[in-house]
Amino acid sequence: MKKILCITGTRADFGKLKSILNYLEKNENTELHLVITGMHVMRQYGETYKEVLRESYKNYYLFSNQFIDEPMNSILGNTVNFLSRLAHEIKPDMLVI
């Protein structure tokens, strides 16, 4: 079984990823792991993580990687740190960004 780690951070990218995520979730040869982060988890952008959760993915991780007015380099550092720890734990065969 192949483990696939996918990342979604906005409603726009989720709309583009949704069909492949649903395929991977239903495929018996893959184990989907989905990181929900970025604008999805921010109140001022509508907490769109709720739309993602409606799809009922089994393995998902909500990660708040940014705060209001936080510099972009800090956001990138937060994200890379979390993803590296998660990838070490899951040991995915593929990463989809």
Tab-separated table of N, CA and C in Angstrom:
chain	number	residue	atom	x	y	z
A	1	MET	N	0.842	-1.184	0.000
A	1	MET	CA	0.000	0.000	0.000
A	1	MET	C	0.885	1.244	0.000
A	2	LYS	N	0.557	2.198	-0.863
A	2	LYS	CA	1.300	3.450	-0.960
A	2	LYS	C	0.669	4.498	-0.043
A	3	LYS	N	1.511	5.182	0.706
A	3	LYS	CA	1.053	6.278	1.562
A	3	LYS	C	1.280	7.592	0.828
A	4	ILE	N	0.221	8.393	0.750
A	4	ILE	CA	0.284	9.672	0.055
A	4	ILE	C	-0.035	10.777	1.064
A	5	LEU	N	0.874	11.736	1.199
A	5	LEU	CA	0.676	12.889	2.077
A	5	LEU	C	0.363	14.097	1.212
A	6	CYS	N	-0.826	14.671	1.400
A	6	CYS	CA	-1.272	15.827	0.617
A	6	CYS	C	-1.464	17.024	1.547
A	7	ILE	N	-1.294	18.201	0.967
A	7	ILE	CA	-1.422	19.438	1.733
A	7	ILE	C	-2.400	20.366	1.025
A	8	THR	N	-3.339	20.925	1.785
A	8	THR	CA	-4.231	21.944	1.259
A	8	THR	C	-4.217	23.139	2.202
A	9	GLY	N	-4.133	24.334	1.627
A	9	GLY	CA	-4.060	25.542	2.444
A	9	GLY	C	-5.111	26.578	2.116
A	10	THR	N	-5.814	26.404	0.975
A	10	THR	CA	-6.830	27.377	0.574
A	10	THR	C	-8.006	26.670	-0.085
A	11	ARG	N	-9.119	27.360	-0.142
A	11	ARG	CA	-10.292	26.831	-0.833
A	11	ARG	C	-9.971	26.607	-2.311
A	12	ALA	N	-9.173	27.505	-2.888
A	12	ALA	CA	-8.833	27.401	-4.313
A	12	ALA	C	-8.061	26.116	-4.609
A	13	ASP	N	-7.038	25.805	-3.820
A	13	ASP	CA	-6.284	24.581	-4.127
A	13	ASP	C	-7.082	23.338	-3.763
A	14	PHE	N	-7.928	23.420	-2.754
A	14	PHE	CA	-8.746	22.263	-2.399
A	14	PHE	C	-9.703	21.916	-3.534
A	15	GLY	N	-10.271	22.921	-4.158
A	15	GLY	CA	-11.167	22.674	-5.290
A	15	GLY	C	-10.466	21.919	-6.405
A	16	LYS	N	-9.199	22.222	-6.626
A	16	LYS	CA	-8.425	21.548	-7.671
A	16	LYS	C	-7.964	20.157	-7.242
A	17	LEU	N	-7.728	19.976	-5.953
A	17	LEU	CA	-7.240	18.694	-5.438
A	17	LEU	C	-8.357	17.696	-5.109
A	18	LYS	N	-9.551	18.189	-4.932
A	18	LYS	CA	-10.644	17.377	-4.382
A	18	LYS	C	-10.867	16.056	-5.129
A	19	SER	N	-10.874	16.079	-6.438
A	19	SER	CA	-11.145	14.833	-7.176
A	19	SER	C	-10.033	13.801	-6.953
A	20	ILE	N	-8.788	14.248	-6.941
A	20	ILE	CA	-7.692	13.298	-6.698
A	20	ILE	C	-7.686	12.818	-5.257
A	21	LEU	N	-8.007	13.712	-4.316
A	21	LEU	CA	-8.084	13.303	-2.909
A	21	LEU	C	-9.166	12.243	-2.716
A	22	ASN	N	-10.322	12.460	-3.316
A	22	ASN	CA	-11.411	11.491	-3.196
A	22	ASN	C	-11.033	10.157	-3.832
A	23	TYR	N	-10.338	10.210	-4.964
A	23	TYR	CA	-9.870	8.979	-5.611
A	23	TYR	C	-8.904	8.233	-4.692
A	24	LEU	N	-7.930	8.952	-4.146
A	24	LEU	CA	-6.939	8.332	-3.272
A	24	LEU	C	-7.578	7.764	-2.009
A	25	GLU	N	-8.545	8.474	-1.469
A	25	GLU	CA	-9.219	8.017	-0.244
A	25	GLU	C	-9.965	6.701	-0.488
A	26	LYS	N	-10.557	6.545	-1.656
A	26	LYS	CA	-11.358	5.354	-1.958
A	26	LYS	C	-10.535	4.202	-2.524
A	27	ASN	N	-9.334	4.485	-3.003
A	27	ASN	CA	-8.499	3.464	-3.620
A	27	ASN	C	-7.912	2.551	-2.551
A	28	GLU	N	-8.119	1.259	-2.697
A	28	GLU	CA	-7.642	0.309	-1.688
A	28	GLU	C	-6.128	0.132	-1.685
A	29	ASN	N	-5.449	0.671	-2.706
A	29	ASN	CA	-3.993	0.561	-2.786
A	29	ASN	C	-3.264	1.791	-2.240
A	30	THR	N	-4.026	2.769	-1.749
A	30	THR	CA	-3.403	3.978	-1.208
A	30	THR	C	-3.968	4.299	0.172
A	31	GLU	N	-3.126	4.952	0.946
A	31	GLU	CA	-3.530	5.449	2.260
A	31	GLU	C	-3.285	6.959	2.235
A	32	LEU	N	-4.363	7.713	2.176
A	32	LEU	CA	-4.282	9.168	2.093
A	32	LEU	C	-4.114	9.780	3.481
A	33	HIS	N	-3.185	10.728	3.565
A	33	HIS	CA	-3.002	11.552	4.760
A	33	HIS	C	-3.088	12.996	4.283
A	34	LEU	N	-3.964	13.780	4.883
A	34	LEU	CA	-4.225	15.135	4.408
A	34	LEU	C	-3.938	16.166	5.496
A	35	VAL	N	-3.058	17.114	5.176
A	35	VAL	CA	-2.775	18.235	6.072
A	35	VAL	C	-3.657	19.399	5.635
A	36	ILE	N	-4.440	19.911	6.560
A	36	ILE	CA	-5.326	21.054	6.322
A	36	ILE	C	-4.736	22.222	7.101
A	37	THR	N	-4.308	23.256	6.393
A	37	THR	CA	-3.549	24.326	7.028
A	37	THR	C	-3.827	25.662	6.356
A	38	GLY	N	-3.006	26.649	6.652
A	38	GLY	CA	-3.084	27.944	5.977
A	38	GLY	C	-4.396	28.674	6.210
A	39	MET	N	-4.924	29.228	5.126
A	39	MET	CA	-6.144	30.020	5.206
A	39	MET	C	-7.346	29.188	5.662
A	40	HIS	N	-7.311	27.868	5.414
A	40	HIS	CA	-8.415	26.995	5.832
A	40	HIS	C	-8.727	27.135	7.325
A	41	VAL	N	-7.717	27.298	8.143
A	41	VAL	CA	-7.926	27.262	9.594
A	41	VAL	C	-8.032	28.648	10.225
A	42	MET	N	-8.090	29.688	9.382
A	42	MET	CA	-8.147	31.053	9.896
A	42	MET	C	-9.577	31.601	9.851
A	43	ARG	N	-10.016	32.134	10.982
A	43	ARG	CA	-11.376	32.661	11.102
A	43	ARG	C	-11.665	33.751	10.073
A	44	GLN	N	-10.720	34.675	9.876
A	44	GLN	CA	-10.975	35.802	8.973
A	44	GLN	C	-11.127	35.371	7.515
A	45	TYR	N	-10.760	34.141	7.196
A	45	TYR	CA	-10.944	33.619	5.840
A	45	TYR	C	-12.058	32.582	5.781
A	46	GLY	N	-12.873	32.535	6.802
A	46	GLY	CA	-14.083	31.711	6.783
A	46	GLY	C	-13.955	30.296	7.316
A	47	GLU	N	-12.815	29.961	7.918
A	47	GLU	CA	-12.622	28.614	8.476
A	47	GLU	C	-13.077	27.531	7.493
A	48	THR	N	-12.517	27.593	6.303
A	48	THR	CA	-12.937	26.682	5.235
A	48	THR	C	-12.504	25.237	5.472
A	49	TYR	N	-11.765	24.992	6.545
A	49	TYR	CA	-11.432	23.602	6.887
A	49	TYR	C	-12.695	22.780	7.059
A	50	LYS	N	-13.800	23.437	7.433
A	50	LYS	CA	-15.070	22.727	7.620
A	50	LYS	C	-15.549	22.105	6.310
A	51	GLU	N	-15.303	22.793	5.186
A	51	GLU	CA	-15.652	22.233	3.877
A	51	GLU	C	-14.839	20.976	3.600
A	52	VAL	N	-13.573	21.001	3.970
A	52	VAL	CA	-12.703	19.845	3.756
A	52	VAL	C	-13.160	18.680	4.628
A	53	LEU	N	-13.500	18.961	5.879
A	53	LEU	CA	-13.918	17.894	6.796
A	53	LEU	C	-15.206	17.219	6.351
A	54	ARG	N	-16.055	17.941	5.607
A	54	ARG	CA	-17.301	17.343	5.104
A	54	ARG	C	-17.054	16.168	4.167
A	55	GLU	N	-15.854	16.102	3.623
A	55	GLU	CA	-15.510	14.997	2.712
A	55	GLU	C	-15.188	13.706	3.471
A	56	SER	N	-15.056	13.777	4.779
A	56	SER	CA	-14.861	12.610	5.656
A	56	SER	C	-13.593	11.805	5.357
A	57	TYR	N	-12.483	12.495	5.157
A	57	TYR	CA	-11.209	11.803	4.987
A	57	TYR	C	-10.808	11.186	6.324
A	58	LYS	N	-10.278	9.980	6.274
A	58	LYS	CA	-9.937	9.260	7.514
A	58	LYS	C	-8.735	9.860	8.238
A	59	ASN	N	-7.676	10.123	7.508
A	59	ASN	CA	-6.428	10.587	8.117
A	59	ASN	C	-6.196	12.047	7.753
A	60	TYR	N	-6.569	12.933	8.649
A	60	TYR	CA	-6.352	14.353	8.387
A	60	TYR	C	-5.720	15.006	9.615
A	61	TYR	N	-5.036	16.127	9.338
A	61	TYR	CA	-4.306	16.843	10.382
A	61	TYR	C	-4.589	18.327	10.211
A	62	LEU	N	-5.247	18.938	11.174
A	62	LEU	CA	-5.472	20.386	11.169
A	62	LEU	C	-4.235	21.035	11.767
A	63	PHE	N	-3.638	21.966	11.031
A	63	PHE	CA	-2.424	22.608	11.516
A	63	PHE	C	-2.493	24.103	11.252
A	64	SER	N	-2.517	24.879	12.312
A	64	SER	CA	-2.506	26.335	12.205
A	64	SER	C	-1.055	26.784	12.084
A	65	ASN	N	-0.660	27.146	10.877
A	65	ASN	CA	0.743	27.473	10.623
A	65	ASN	C	1.041	28.964	10.638
A	66	GLN	N	0.002	29.790	10.844
A	66	GLN	CA	0.241	31.229	10.787
A	66	GLN	C	-0.698	32.002	11.698
A	67	PHE	N	-0.240	33.182	12.035
A	67	PHE	CA	-1.018	34.111	12.844
A	67	PHE	C	-1.074	35.439	12.105
A	68	ILE	N	-2.019	36.267	12.431
A	68	ILE	CA	-2.162	37.564	11.771
A	68	ILE	C	-0.860	38.353	11.907
A	69	ASP	N	-0.427	38.935	10.808
A	69	ASP	CA	0.778	39.771	10.731
A	69	ASP	C	2.086	39.020	10.993
A	70	GLU	N	2.059	37.705	10.985
A	70	GLU	CA	3.300	36.948	11.138
A	70	GLU	C	4.070	37.019	9.820
A	71	PRO	N	5.386	37.223	9.875
A	71	PRO	CA	6.165	37.312	8.637
A	71	PRO	C	6.149	35.984	7.865
A	72	MET	N	6.210	36.078	6.541
A	72	MET	CA	6.134	34.913	5.677
A	72	MET	C	7.234	33.890	5.980
A	73	ASN	N	8.436	34.360	6.338
A	73	ASN	CA	9.506	33.411	6.639
A	73	ASN	C	9.179	32.572	7.881
A	74	SER	N	8.472	33.146	8.846
A	74	SER	CA	8.062	32.375	10.027
A	74	SER	C	6.996	31.344	9.664
A	75	ILE	N	6.071	31.749	8.811
A	75	ILE	CA	5.013	30.828	8.364
A	75	ILE	C	5.632	29.643	7.630
A	76	LEU	N	6.574	29.935	6.746
A	76	LEU	CA	7.258	28.872	6.014
A	76	LEU	C	8.002	27.952	6.978
A	77	GLY	N	8.696	28.520	7.950
A	77	GLY	CA	9.412	27.718	8.945
A	77	GLY	C	8.466	26.835	9.747
A	78	ASN	N	7.338	27.397	10.181
A	78	ASN	CA	6.338	26.619	10.929
A	78	ASN	C	5.860	25.430	10.103
A	79	THR	N	5.596	25.695	8.836
A	79	THR	CA	5.047	24.669	7.955
A	79	THR	C	6.067	23.566	7.684
A	80	VAL	N	7.283	23.947	7.344
A	80	VAL	CA	8.323	22.960	7.051
A	80	VAL	C	8.618	22.117	8.289
A	81	ASN	N	8.663	22.733	9.455
A	81	ASN	CA	8.922	21.996	10.687
A	81	ASN	C	7.839	20.952	10.936
A	82	PHE	N	6.568	21.357	10.818
A	82	PHE	CA	5.468	20.423	11.036
A	82	PHE	C	5.490	19.293	10.011
A	83	LEU	N	5.651	19.656	8.735
A	83	LEU	CA	5.626	18.639	7.685
A	83	LEU	C	6.784	17.659	7.804
A	84	SER	N	7.941	18.140	8.201
A	84	SER	CA	9.076	17.221	8.343
A	84	SER	C	8.837	16.234	9.487
A	85	ARG	N	8.265	16.698	10.581
A	85	ARG	CA	7.958	15.775	11.691
A	85	ARG	C	6.880	14.769	11.289
A	86	LEU	N	5.841	15.255	10.594
A	86	LEU	CA	4.761	14.371	10.168
A	86	LEU	C	5.264	13.358	9.138
A	87	ALA	N	6.064	13.800	8.184
A	87	ALA	CA	6.604	12.887	7.171
A	87	ALA	C	7.501	11.830	7.819
A	88	HIS	N	8.253	12.225	8.831
A	88	HIS	CA	9.092	11.260	9.549
A	88	HIS	C	8.231	10.184	10.210
A	89	GLU	N	7.098	10.591	10.742
A	89	GLU	CA	6.189	9.661	11.419
A	89	GLU	C	5.448	8.766	10.422
A	90	ILE	N	4.897	9.365	9.367
A	90	ILE	CA	4.072	8.627	8.408
A	90	ILE	C	4.911	7.840	7.414
A	91	LYS	N	6.045	8.406	7.011
A	91	LYS	CA	6.907	7.834	5.973
A	91	LYS	C	6.147	7.663	4.656
A	92	PRO	N	5.662	8.783	4.097
A	92	PRO	CA	4.880	8.692	2.853
A	92	PRO	C	5.747	8.314	1.654
A	93	ASP	N	5.098	7.706	0.674
A	93	ASP	CA	5.759	7.382	-0.590
A	93	ASP	C	5.736	8.575	-1.529
A	94	MET	N	4.786	9.477	-1.293
A	94	MET	CA	4.646	10.649	-2.173
A	94	MET	C	4.070	11.804	-1.380
A	95	LEU	N	4.501	13.007	-1.749
A	95	LEU	CA	3.998	14.240	-1.160
A	95	LEU	C	3.338	15.049	-2.273
A	96	VAL	N	2.079	15.447	-2.077
A	96	VAL	CA	1.347	16.254	-3.058
A	96	VAL	C	1.070	17.615	-2.438
A	97	ILE	N	1.611	18.652	-3.116
A	97	ILE	CA	1.439	20.011	-2.617
A	97	ILE	C	0.611	20.794	-3.616
